[in-house]
mmCIF file of C-alpha atoms in Angstrom:
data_model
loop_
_atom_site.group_PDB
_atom_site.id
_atom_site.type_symbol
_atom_site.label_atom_id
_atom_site.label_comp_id
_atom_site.label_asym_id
_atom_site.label_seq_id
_atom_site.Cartn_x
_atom_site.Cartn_y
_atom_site.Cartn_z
ATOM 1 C CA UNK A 1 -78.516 55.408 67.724
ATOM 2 C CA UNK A 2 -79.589 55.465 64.872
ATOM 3 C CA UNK A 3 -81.829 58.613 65.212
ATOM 4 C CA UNK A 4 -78.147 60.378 65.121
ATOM 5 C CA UNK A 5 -77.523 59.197 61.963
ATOM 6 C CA UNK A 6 -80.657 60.144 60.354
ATOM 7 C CA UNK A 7 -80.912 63.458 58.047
ATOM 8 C CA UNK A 8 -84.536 64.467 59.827
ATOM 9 C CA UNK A 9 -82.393 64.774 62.628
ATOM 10 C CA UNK A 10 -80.223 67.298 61.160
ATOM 11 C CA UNK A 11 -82.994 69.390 60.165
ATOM 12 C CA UNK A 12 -84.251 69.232 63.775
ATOM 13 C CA UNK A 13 -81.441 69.183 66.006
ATOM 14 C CA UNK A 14 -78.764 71.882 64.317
ATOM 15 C CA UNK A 15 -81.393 74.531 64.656
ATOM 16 C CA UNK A 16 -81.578 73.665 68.637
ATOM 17 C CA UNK A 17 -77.894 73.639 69.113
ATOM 18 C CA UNK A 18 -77.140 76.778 67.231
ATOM 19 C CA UNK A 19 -79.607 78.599 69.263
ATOM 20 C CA UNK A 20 -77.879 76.726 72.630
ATOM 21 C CA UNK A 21 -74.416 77.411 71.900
ATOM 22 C CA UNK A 22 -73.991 80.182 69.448
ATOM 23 C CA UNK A 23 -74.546 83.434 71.370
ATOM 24 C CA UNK A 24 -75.948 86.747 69.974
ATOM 25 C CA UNK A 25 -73.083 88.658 68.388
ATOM 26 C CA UNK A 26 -74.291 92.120 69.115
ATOM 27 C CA UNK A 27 -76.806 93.747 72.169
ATOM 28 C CA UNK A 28 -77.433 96.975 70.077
ATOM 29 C CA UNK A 29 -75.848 98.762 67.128
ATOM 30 C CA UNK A 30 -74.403 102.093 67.180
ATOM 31 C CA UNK A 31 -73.478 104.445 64.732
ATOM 32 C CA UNK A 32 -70.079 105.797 65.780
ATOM 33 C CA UNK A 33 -66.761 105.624 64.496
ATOM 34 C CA UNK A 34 -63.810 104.906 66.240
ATOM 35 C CA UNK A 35 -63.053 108.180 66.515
ATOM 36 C CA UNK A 36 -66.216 109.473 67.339
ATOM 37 C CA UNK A 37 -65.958 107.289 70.770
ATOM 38 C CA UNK A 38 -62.449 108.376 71.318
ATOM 39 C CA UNK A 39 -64.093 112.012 71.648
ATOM 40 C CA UNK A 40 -66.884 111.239 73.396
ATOM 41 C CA UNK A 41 -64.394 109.620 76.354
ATOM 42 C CA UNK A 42 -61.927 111.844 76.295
ATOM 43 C CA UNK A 43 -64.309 114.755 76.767
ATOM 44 C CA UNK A 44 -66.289 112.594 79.219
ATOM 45 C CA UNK A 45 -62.802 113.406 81.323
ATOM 46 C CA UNK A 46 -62.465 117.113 79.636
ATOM 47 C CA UNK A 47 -65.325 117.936 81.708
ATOM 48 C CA UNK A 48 -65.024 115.925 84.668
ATOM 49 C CA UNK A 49 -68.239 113.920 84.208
ATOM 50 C CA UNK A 50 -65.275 110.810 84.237
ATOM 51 C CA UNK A 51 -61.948 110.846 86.031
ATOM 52 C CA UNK A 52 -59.385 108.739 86.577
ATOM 53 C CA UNK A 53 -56.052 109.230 88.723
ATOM 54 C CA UNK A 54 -54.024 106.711 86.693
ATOM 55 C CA UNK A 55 -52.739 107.488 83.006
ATOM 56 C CA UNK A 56 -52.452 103.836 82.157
ATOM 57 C CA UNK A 57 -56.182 103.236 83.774
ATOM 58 C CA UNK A 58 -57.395 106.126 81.770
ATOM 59 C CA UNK A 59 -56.295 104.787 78.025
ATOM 60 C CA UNK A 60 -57.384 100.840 78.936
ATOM 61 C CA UNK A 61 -60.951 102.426 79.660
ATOM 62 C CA UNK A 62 -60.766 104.544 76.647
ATOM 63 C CA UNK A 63 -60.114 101.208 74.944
ATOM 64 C CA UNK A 64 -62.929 99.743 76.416
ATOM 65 C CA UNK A 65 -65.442 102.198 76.113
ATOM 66 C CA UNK A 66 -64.551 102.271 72.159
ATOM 67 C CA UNK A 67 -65.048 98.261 72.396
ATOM 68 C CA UNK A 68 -67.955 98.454 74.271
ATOM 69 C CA UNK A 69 -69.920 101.021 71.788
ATOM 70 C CA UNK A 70 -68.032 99.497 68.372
ATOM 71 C CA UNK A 71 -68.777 96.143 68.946
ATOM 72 C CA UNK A 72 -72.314 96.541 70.846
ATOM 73 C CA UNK A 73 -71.753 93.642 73.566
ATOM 74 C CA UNK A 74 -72.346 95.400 77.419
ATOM 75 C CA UNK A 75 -69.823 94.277 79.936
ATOM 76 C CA UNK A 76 -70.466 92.149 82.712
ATOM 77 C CA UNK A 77 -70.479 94.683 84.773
ATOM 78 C CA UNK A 78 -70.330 98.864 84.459
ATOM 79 C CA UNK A 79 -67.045 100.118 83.355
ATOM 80 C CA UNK A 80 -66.845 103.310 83.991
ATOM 81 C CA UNK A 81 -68.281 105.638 86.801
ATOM 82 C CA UNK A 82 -70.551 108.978 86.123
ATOM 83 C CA UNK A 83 -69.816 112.140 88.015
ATOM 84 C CA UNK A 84 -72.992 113.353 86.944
ATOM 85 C CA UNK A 85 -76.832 113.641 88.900
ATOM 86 C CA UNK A 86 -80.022 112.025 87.262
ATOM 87 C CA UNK A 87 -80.867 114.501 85.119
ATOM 88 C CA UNK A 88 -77.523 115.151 83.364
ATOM 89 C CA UNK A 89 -77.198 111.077 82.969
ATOM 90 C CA UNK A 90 -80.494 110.839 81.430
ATOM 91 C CA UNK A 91 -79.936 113.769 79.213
ATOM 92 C CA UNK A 92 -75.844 111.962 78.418
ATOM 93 C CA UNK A 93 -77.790 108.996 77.543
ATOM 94 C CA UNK A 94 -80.723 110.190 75.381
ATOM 95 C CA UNK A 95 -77.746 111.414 72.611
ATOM 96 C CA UNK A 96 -75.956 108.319 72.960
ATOM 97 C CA UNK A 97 -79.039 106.873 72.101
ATOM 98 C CA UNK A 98 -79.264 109.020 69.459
ATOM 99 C CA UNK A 99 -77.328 107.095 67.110
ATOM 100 C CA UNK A 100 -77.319 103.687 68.499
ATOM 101 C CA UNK A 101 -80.273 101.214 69.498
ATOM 102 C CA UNK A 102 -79.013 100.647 72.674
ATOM 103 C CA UNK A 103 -81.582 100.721 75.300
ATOM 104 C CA UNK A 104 -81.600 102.780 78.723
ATOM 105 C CA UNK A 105 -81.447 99.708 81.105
ATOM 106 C CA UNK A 106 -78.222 98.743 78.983
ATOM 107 C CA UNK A 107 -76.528 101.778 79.440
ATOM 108 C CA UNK A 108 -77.172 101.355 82.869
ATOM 109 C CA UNK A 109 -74.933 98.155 83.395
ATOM 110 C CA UNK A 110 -71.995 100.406 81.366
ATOM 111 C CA UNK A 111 -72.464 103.046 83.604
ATOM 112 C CA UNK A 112 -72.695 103.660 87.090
ATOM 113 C CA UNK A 113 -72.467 105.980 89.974
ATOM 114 C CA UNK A 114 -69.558 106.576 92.797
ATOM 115 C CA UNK A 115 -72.166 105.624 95.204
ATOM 116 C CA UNK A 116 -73.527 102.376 93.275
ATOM 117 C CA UNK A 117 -75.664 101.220 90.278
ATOM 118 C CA UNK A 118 -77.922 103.415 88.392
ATOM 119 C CA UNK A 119 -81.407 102.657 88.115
ATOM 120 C CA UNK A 120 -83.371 103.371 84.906
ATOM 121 C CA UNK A 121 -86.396 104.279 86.503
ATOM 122 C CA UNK A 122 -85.423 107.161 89.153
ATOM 123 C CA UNK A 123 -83.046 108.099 86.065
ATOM 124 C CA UNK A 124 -85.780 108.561 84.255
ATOM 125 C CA UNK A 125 -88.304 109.898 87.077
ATOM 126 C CA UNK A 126 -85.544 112.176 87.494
ATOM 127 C CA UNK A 127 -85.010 113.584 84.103
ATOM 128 C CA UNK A 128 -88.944 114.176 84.069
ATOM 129 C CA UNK A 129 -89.021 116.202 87.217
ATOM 130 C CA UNK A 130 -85.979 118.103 86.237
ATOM 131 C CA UNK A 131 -87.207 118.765 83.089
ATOM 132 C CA UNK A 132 -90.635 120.300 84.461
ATOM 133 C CA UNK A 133 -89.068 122.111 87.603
ATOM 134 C CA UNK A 134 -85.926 123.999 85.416
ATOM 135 C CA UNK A 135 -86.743 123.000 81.817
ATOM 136 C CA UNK A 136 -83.429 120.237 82.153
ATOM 137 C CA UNK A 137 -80.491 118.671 83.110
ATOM 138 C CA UNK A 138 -77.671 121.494 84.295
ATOM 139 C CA UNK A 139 -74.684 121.319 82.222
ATOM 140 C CA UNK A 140 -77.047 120.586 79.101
ATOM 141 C CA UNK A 141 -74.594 123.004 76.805
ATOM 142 C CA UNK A 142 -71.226 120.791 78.212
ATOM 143 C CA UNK A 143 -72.887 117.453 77.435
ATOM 144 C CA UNK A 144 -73.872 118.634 74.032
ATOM 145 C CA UNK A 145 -70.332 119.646 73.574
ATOM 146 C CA UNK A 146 -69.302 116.313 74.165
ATOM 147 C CA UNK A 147 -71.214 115.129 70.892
ATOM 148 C CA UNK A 148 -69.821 118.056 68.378
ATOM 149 C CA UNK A 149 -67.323 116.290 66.366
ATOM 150 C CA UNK A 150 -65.798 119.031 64.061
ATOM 151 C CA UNK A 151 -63.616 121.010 66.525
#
């Protein structure tokens, strides 16, 4: 007892329990403003890469995808689903990455497929044999749209 009342044990312990209960505010930094993510979502849907039948569905996942890039923390699990192959996703991700630190696995929990999960690796593999075969994704011009702010 009275090891709890000591000040060496304030030193030693609050270090320990701020690492054990205080969790890591942010899993990557990006670089985007609000409105910045509203345009990258809403031409996400613009171009079909994202749809969604529901009007009300549509605007909470716009406010989540805004969270999810403004405040850095990745969901759970993916929020929104890619109509896009391999080599377009890899190429989609490579300018988010752009101006964030996110990393490519972590995109892959925000993400997925209709079909299921998407895998960083055959993303990547992908990209790579696209990129050799037909010089790139198809649809590189659309996706680059998606990131020109100044209309």
């Amino acid at each position: 007892l009275s090891l709890t009342w000591n000040g060496d044990f304030e030193k030693w312990m609050a270090p320990v329990m701020k690492r054990t209960f205080v969790r890591k505010a942010k899993n990557f930094k990006a670089s985007f403003t609000d409105a910045e993510l509203a345009t990258i979502f809403d031409r996400l849907i613009e171009y079909e890469f994202i749809e969604y039948d529901d009007l009300k569905l549509e605007k909470e996942k716009r406010l989540k995808f805004i969270n999810i890039f403004y405040t850095g923390r990745i969901p759970e699990t993916p929020e929104f689903i890619l109509k896009m192959d391999h080599p377009q996703t890899h190429y989609f991700f490579e300018q988010l990455k752009i101006r964030s630190t996110i990393k490519l696995t972590s995109l892959c929990r925000i993400f997925s497929y209709e079909d299921g999960p998407i895998k960083s690796r055959a993303l990547s593999a992908s990209a790579a044999r696209a990129k050799k075969n037909s010089g790139g994704p198809s649809n590189k011009e659309i996706i680059d749209a998606i990131f020109i702010f100044d209309r």
